[in-house]
PDB file of C-alpha atoms in Angstrom:
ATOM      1  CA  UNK A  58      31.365  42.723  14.601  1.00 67.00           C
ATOM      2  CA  UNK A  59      28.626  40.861  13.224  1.00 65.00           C
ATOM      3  CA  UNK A  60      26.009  43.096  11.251  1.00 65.00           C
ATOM      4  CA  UNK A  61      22.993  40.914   9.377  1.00 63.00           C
ATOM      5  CA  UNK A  62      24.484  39.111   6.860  1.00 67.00           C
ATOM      6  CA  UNK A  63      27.822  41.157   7.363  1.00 76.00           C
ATOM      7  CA  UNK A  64      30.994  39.732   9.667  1.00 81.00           C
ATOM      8  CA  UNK A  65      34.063  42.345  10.190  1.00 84.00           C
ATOM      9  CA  UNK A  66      37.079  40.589  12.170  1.00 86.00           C
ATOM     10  CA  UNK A  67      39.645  42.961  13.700  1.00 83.00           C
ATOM     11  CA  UNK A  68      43.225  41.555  12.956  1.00 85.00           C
ATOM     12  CA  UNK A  69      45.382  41.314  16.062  1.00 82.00           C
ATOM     13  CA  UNK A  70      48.494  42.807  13.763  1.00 86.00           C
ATOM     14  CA  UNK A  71      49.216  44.662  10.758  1.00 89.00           C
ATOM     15  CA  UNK A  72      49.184  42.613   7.112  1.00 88.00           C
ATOM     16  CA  UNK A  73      50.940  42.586   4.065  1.00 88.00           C
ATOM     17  CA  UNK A  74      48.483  41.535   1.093  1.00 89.00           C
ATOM     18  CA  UNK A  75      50.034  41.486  -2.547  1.00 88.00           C
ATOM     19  CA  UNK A  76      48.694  42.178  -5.262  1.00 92.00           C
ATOM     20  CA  UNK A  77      48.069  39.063  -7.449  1.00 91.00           C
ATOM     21  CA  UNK A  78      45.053  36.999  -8.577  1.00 92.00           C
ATOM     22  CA  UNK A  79      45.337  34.304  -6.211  1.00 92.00           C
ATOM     23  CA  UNK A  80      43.572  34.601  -2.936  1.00 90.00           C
ATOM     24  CA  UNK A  81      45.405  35.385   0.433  1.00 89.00           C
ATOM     25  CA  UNK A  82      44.572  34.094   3.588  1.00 87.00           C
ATOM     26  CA  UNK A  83      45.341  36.498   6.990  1.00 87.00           C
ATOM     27  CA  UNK A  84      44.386  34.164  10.399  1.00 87.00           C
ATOM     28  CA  UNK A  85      42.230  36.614  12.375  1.00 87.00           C
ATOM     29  CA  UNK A  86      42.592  34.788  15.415  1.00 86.00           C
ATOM     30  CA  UNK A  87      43.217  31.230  17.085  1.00 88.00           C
ATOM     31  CA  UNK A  88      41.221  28.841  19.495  1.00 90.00           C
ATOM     32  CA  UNK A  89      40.689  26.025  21.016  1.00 90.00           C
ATOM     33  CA  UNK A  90      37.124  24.286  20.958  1.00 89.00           C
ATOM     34  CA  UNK A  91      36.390  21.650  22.745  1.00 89.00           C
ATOM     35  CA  UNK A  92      34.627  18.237  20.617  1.00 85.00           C
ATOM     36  CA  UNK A  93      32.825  15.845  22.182  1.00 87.00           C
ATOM     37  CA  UNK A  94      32.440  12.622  19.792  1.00 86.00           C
ATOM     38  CA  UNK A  95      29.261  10.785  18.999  1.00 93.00           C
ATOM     39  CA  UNK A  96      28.538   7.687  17.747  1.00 96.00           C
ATOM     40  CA  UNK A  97      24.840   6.828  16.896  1.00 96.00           C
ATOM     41  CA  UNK A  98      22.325   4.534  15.287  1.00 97.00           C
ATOM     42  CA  UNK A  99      19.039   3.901  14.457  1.00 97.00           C
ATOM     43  CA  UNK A 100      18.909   0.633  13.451  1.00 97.00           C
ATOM     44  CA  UNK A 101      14.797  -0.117  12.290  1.00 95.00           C
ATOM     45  CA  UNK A 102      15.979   2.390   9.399  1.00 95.00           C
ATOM     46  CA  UNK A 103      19.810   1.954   8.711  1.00 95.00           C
ATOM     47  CA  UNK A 104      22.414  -0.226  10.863  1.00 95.00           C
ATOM     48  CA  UNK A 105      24.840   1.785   9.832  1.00 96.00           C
ATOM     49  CA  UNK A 106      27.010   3.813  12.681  1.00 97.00           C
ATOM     50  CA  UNK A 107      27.800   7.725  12.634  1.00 95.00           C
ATOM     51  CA  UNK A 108      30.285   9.728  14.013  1.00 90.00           C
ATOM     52  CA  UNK A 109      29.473  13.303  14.875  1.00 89.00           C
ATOM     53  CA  UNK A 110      31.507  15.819  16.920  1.00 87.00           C
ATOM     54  CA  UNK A 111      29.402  18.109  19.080  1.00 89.00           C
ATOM     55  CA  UNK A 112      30.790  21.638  20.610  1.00 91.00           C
ATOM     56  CA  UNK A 113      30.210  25.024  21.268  1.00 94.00           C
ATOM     57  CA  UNK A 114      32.115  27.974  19.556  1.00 94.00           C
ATOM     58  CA  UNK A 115      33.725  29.305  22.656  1.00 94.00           C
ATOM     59  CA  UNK A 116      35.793  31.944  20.766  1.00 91.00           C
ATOM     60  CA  UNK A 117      35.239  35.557  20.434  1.00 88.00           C
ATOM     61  CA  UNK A 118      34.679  35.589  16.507  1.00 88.00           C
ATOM     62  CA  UNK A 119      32.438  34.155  14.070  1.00 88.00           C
ATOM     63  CA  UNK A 120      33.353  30.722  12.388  1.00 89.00           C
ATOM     64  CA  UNK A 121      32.100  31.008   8.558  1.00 87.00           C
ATOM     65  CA  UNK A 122      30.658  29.031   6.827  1.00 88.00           C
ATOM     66  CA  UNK A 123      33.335  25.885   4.962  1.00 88.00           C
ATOM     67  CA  UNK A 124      34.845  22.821   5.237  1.00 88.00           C
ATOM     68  CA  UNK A 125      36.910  22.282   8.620  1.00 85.00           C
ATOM     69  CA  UNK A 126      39.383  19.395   8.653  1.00 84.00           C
ATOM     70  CA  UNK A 127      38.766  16.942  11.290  1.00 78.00           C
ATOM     71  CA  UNK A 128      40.999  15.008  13.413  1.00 76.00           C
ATOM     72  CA  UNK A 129      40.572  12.595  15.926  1.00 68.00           C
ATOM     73  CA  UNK A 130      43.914  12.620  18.109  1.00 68.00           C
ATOM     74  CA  UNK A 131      46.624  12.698  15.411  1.00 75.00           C
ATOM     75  CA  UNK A 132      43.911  10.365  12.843  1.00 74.00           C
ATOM     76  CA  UNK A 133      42.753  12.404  10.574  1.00 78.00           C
ATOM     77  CA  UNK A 134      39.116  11.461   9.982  1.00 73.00           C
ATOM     78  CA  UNK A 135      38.424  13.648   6.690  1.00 76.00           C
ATOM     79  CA  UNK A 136      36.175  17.111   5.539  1.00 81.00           C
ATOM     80  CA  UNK A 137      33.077  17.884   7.213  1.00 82.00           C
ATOM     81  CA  UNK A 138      30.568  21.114   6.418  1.00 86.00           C
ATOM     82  CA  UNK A 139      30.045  23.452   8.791  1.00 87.00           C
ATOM     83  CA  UNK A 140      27.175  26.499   8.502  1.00 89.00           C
ATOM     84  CA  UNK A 141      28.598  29.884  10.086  1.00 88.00           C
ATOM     85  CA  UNK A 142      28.391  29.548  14.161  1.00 91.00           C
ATOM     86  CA  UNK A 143      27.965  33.021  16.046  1.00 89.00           C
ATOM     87  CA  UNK A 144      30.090  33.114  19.464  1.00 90.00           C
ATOM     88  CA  UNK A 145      28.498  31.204  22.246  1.00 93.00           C
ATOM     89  CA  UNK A 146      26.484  28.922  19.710  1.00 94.00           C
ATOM     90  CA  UNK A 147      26.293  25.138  19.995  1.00 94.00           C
ATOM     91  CA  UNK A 148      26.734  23.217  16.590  1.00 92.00           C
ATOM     92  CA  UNK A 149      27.185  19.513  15.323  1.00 90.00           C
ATOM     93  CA  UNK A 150      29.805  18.009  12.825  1.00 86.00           C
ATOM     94  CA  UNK A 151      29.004  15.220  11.220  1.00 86.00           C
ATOM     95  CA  UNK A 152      31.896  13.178   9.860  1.00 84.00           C
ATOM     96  CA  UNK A 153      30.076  10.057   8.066  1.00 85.00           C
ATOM     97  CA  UNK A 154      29.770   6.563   8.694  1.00 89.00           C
ATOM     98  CA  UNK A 155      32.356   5.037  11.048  1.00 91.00           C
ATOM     99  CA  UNK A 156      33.573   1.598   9.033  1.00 91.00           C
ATOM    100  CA  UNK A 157      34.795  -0.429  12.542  1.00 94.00           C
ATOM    101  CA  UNK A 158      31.539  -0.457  13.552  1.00 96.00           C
ATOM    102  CA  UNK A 159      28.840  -2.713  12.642  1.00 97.00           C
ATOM    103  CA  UNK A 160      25.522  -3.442  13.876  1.00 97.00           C
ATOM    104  CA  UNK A 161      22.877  -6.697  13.210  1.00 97.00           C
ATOM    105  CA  UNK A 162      18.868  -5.759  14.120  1.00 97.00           C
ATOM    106  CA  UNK A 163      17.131  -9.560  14.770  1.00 97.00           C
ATOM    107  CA  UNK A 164      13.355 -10.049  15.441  1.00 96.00           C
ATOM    108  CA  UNK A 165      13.929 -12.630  17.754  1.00 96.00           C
ATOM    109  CA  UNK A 166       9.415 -13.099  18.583  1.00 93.00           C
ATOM    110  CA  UNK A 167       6.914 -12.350  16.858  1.00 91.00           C
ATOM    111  CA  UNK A 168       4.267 -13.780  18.717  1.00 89.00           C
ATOM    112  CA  UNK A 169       0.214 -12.759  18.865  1.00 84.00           C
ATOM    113  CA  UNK A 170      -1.632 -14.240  21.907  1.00 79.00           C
ATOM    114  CA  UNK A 171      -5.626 -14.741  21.820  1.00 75.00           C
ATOM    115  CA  UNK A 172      -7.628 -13.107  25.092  1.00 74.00           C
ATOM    116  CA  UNK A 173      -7.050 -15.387  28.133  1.00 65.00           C
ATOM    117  CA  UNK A 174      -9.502 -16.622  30.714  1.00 62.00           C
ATOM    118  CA  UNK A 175     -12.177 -14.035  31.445  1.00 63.00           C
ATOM    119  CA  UNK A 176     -10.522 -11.695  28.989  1.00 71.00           C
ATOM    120  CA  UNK A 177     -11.948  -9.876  26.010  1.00 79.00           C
ATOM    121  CA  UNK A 178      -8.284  -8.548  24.735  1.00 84.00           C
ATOM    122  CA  UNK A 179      -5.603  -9.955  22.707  1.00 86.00           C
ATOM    123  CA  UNK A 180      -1.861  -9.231  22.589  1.00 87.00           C
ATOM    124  CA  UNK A 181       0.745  -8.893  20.366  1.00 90.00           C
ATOM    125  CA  UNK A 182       4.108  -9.374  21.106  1.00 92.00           C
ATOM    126  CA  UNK A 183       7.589  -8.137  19.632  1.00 94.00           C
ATOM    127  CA  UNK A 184      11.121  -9.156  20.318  1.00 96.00           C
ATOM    128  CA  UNK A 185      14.252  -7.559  19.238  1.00 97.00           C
ATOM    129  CA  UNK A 186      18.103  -8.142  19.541  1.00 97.00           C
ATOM    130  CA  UNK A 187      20.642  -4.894  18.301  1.00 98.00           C
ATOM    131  CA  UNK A 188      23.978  -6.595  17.903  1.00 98.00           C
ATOM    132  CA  UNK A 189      26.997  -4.279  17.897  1.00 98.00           C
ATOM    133  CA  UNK A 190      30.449  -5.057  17.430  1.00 97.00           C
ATOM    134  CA  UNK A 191      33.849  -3.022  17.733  1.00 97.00           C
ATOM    135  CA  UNK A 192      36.068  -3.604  15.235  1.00 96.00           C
ATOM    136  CA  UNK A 193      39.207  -1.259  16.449  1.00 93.00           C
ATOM    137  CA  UNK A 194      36.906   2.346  16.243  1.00 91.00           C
ATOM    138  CA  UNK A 195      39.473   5.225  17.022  1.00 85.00           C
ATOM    139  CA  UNK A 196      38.616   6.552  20.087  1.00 87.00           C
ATOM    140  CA  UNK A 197      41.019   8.602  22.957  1.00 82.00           C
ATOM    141  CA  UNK A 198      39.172   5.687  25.559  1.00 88.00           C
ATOM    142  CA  UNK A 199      42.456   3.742  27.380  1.00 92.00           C
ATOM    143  CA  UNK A 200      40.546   0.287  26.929  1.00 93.00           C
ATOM    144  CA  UNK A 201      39.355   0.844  23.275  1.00 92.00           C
ATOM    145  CA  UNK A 202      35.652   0.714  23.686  1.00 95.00           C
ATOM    146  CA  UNK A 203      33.350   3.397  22.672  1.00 95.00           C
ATOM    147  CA  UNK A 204      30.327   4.413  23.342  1.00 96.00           C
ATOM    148  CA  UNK A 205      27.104   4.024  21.044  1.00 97.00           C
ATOM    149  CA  UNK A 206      23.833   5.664  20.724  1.00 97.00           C
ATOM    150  CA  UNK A 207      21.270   3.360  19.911  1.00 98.00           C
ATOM    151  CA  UNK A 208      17.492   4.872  19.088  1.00 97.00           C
ATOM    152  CA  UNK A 209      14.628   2.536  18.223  1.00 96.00           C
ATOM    153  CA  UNK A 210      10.977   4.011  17.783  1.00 94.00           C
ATOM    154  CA  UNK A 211       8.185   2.035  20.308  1.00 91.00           C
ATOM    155  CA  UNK A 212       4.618   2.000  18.002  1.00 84.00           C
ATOM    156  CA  UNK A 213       2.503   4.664  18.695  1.00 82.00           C
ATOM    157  CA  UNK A 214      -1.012   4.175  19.090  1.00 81.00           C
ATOM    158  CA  UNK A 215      -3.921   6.375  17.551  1.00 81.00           C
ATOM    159  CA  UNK A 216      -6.591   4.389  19.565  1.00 80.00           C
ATOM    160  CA  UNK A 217      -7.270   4.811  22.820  1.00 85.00           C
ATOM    161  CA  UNK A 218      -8.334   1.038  23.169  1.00 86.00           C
ATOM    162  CA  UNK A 219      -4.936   0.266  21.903  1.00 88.00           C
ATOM    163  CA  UNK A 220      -2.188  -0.296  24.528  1.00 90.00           C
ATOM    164  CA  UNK A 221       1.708   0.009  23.856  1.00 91.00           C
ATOM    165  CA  UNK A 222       4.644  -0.373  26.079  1.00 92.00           C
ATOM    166  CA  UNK A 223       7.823  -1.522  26.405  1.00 94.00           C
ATOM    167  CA  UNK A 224       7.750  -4.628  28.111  1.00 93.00           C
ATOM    168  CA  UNK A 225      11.438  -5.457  28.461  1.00 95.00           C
ATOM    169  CA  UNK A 226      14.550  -3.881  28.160  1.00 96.00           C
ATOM    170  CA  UNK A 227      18.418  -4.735  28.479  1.00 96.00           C
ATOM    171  CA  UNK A 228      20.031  -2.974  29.177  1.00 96.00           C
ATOM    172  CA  UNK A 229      17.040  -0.457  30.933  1.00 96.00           C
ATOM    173  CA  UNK A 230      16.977   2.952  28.254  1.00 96.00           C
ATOM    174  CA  UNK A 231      18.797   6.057  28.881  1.00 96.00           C
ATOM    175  CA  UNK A 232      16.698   8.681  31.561  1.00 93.00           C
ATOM    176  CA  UNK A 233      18.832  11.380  30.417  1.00 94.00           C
ATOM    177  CA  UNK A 234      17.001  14.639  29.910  1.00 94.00           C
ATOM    178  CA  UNK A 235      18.196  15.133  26.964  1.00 92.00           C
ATOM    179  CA  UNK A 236      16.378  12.263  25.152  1.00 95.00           C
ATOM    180  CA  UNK A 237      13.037  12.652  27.317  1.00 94.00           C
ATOM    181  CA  UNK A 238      10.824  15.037  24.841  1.00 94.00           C
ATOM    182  CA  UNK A 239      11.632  12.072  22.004  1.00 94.00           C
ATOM    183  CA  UNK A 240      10.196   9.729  24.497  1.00 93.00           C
ATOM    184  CA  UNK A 241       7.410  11.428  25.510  1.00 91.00           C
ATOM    185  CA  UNK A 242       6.270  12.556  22.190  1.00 90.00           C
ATOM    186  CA  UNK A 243       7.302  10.248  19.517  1.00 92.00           C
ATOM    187  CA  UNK A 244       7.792   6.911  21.567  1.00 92.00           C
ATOM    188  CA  UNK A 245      11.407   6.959  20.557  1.00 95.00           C
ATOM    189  CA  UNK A 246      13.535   4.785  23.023  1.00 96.00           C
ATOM    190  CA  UNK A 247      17.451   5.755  23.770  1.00 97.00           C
ATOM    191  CA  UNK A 248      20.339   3.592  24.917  1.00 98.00           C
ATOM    192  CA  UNK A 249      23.762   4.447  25.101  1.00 97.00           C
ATOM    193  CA  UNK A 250      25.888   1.212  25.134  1.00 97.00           C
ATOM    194  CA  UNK A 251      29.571   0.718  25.898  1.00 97.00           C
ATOM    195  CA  UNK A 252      31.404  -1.706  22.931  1.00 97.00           C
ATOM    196  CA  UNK A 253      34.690  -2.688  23.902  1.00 97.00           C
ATOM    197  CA  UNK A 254      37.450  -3.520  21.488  1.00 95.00           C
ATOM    198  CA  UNK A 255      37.453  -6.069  19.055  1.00 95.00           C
ATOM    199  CA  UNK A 256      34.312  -7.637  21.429  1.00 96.00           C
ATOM    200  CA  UNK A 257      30.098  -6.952  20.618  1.00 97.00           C
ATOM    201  CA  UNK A 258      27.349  -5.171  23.065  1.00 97.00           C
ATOM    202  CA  UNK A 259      23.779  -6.356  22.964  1.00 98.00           C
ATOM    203  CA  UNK A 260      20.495  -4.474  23.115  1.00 97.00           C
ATOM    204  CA  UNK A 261      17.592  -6.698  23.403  1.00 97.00           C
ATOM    205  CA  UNK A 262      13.995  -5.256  23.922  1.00 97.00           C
ATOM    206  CA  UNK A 263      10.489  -5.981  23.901  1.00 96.00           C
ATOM    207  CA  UNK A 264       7.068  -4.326  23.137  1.00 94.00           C
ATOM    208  CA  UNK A 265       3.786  -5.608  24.086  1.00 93.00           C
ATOM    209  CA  UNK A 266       0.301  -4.224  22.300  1.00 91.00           C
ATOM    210  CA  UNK A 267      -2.949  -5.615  23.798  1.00 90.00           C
ATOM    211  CA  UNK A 268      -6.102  -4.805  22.250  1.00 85.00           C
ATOM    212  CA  UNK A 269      -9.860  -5.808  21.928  1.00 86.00           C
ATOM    213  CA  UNK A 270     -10.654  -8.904  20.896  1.00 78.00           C
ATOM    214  CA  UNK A 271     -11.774  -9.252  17.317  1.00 72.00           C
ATOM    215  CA  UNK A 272      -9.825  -6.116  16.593  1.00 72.00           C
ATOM    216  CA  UNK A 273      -7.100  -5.713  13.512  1.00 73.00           C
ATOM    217  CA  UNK A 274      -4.111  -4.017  13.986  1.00 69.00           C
ATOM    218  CA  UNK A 275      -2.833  -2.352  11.278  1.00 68.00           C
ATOM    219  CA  UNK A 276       0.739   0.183  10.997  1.00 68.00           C
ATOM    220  CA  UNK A 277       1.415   2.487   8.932  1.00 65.00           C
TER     221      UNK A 277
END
């Protein structure tokens, strides 16, 4: 029963606790959850890649609040913190950075282009290249290769004479649902890319800003 701030767990059996100072622990019940793992980046701010387990508490009681011990197969991966997850609730481990990974952000143009014939606007143009490599990442994948979320942020523009978009893309960005309110409302851009063992992945984009001529662009 879960009251407020108050959890009481009925034990499936009768227990013995003695009487000492040390604490005892009773198990108050047993499941099986399962963990989906994550591996994600955002490489303008950090090329480093996480790992994060997500999954839903499909049991009947309350998980409190601690460190849970985390395994990956028979790996073990190390402690991660978990806040207390009510029955039916979704929640996220994170487990830290995973060291067989390793990613390399290039500008490969940087290019601004004066207004062509007949035109009165300018454009500036931006090239990128997200180089990932798999180093031997543990993963339950037969072939090795794991999957990695990459998330780069397209500029946003505060003028309406100021036009932004993404102008290339390889491979195209994720249309999953679950990254479309991050696209529509902070520009952010989402691709999940398959690194096979001991080989790299690429993500090369481009974004294209055109505006009037004789205009600065400044970004904050």
């Amino acid at each position: 029963q879960s009251q407020g701030l108050s959890v009481r767990f009925q034990l499936a059996r009768r227990e013995t606790i003695e009487s000492r100072e040390q604490p005892t622990t009773v198990l108050v019940g047993r499941a099986s959850l399962a963990v989906t793992a994550e591996r994600f980046c955002t490489p303008a701010l950090d090329t480093t890649v996480w790992l994060r387990g997500k999954a839903k508490n499909t049991s009947e009681w309350t998980i409190l609040p601690g460190n849970a011990a985390v395994f990956l197969g028979a790996d073990y991966l190390g402690l991660a913190q978990l806040d207390a997850v009510q029955p039916g609730q979704e929640f996220t481990l994170h487990l830290g950075a995973d060291p067989m990974l390793t990613v390399k952000r290039t500008q490969t143009e940087d290019l601004a282009k004066g207004p062509g014939f007949l035109s009165s606007r300018a454009e500036k143009i931006d090239g990128w290249r997200i180089h990932l490599e798999n180093h031997g990442a543990m993963t339950t994948a037969p072939d090795g290769g794991v999957d990695v979320i990459v998330r780069e942020v397209l500029p946003r523009s505060n003028d309406e004479r100021v036009e932004v978009e993404l102008a290339k893309s390889e491979p195209k960005i994720s249309k999953d649902d679950r990254w479309k309110q991050d696209h529509d409302e902070k520009g952010i851009q989402t691709w999940v890319v398959r690194v096979p063992k001991n080989g790299a992945t690429d993500v090369t984009w481009q974004s294209t800003i055109t505006y009037p001529k004789g205009a600065e662009l400044v970004r904050n």
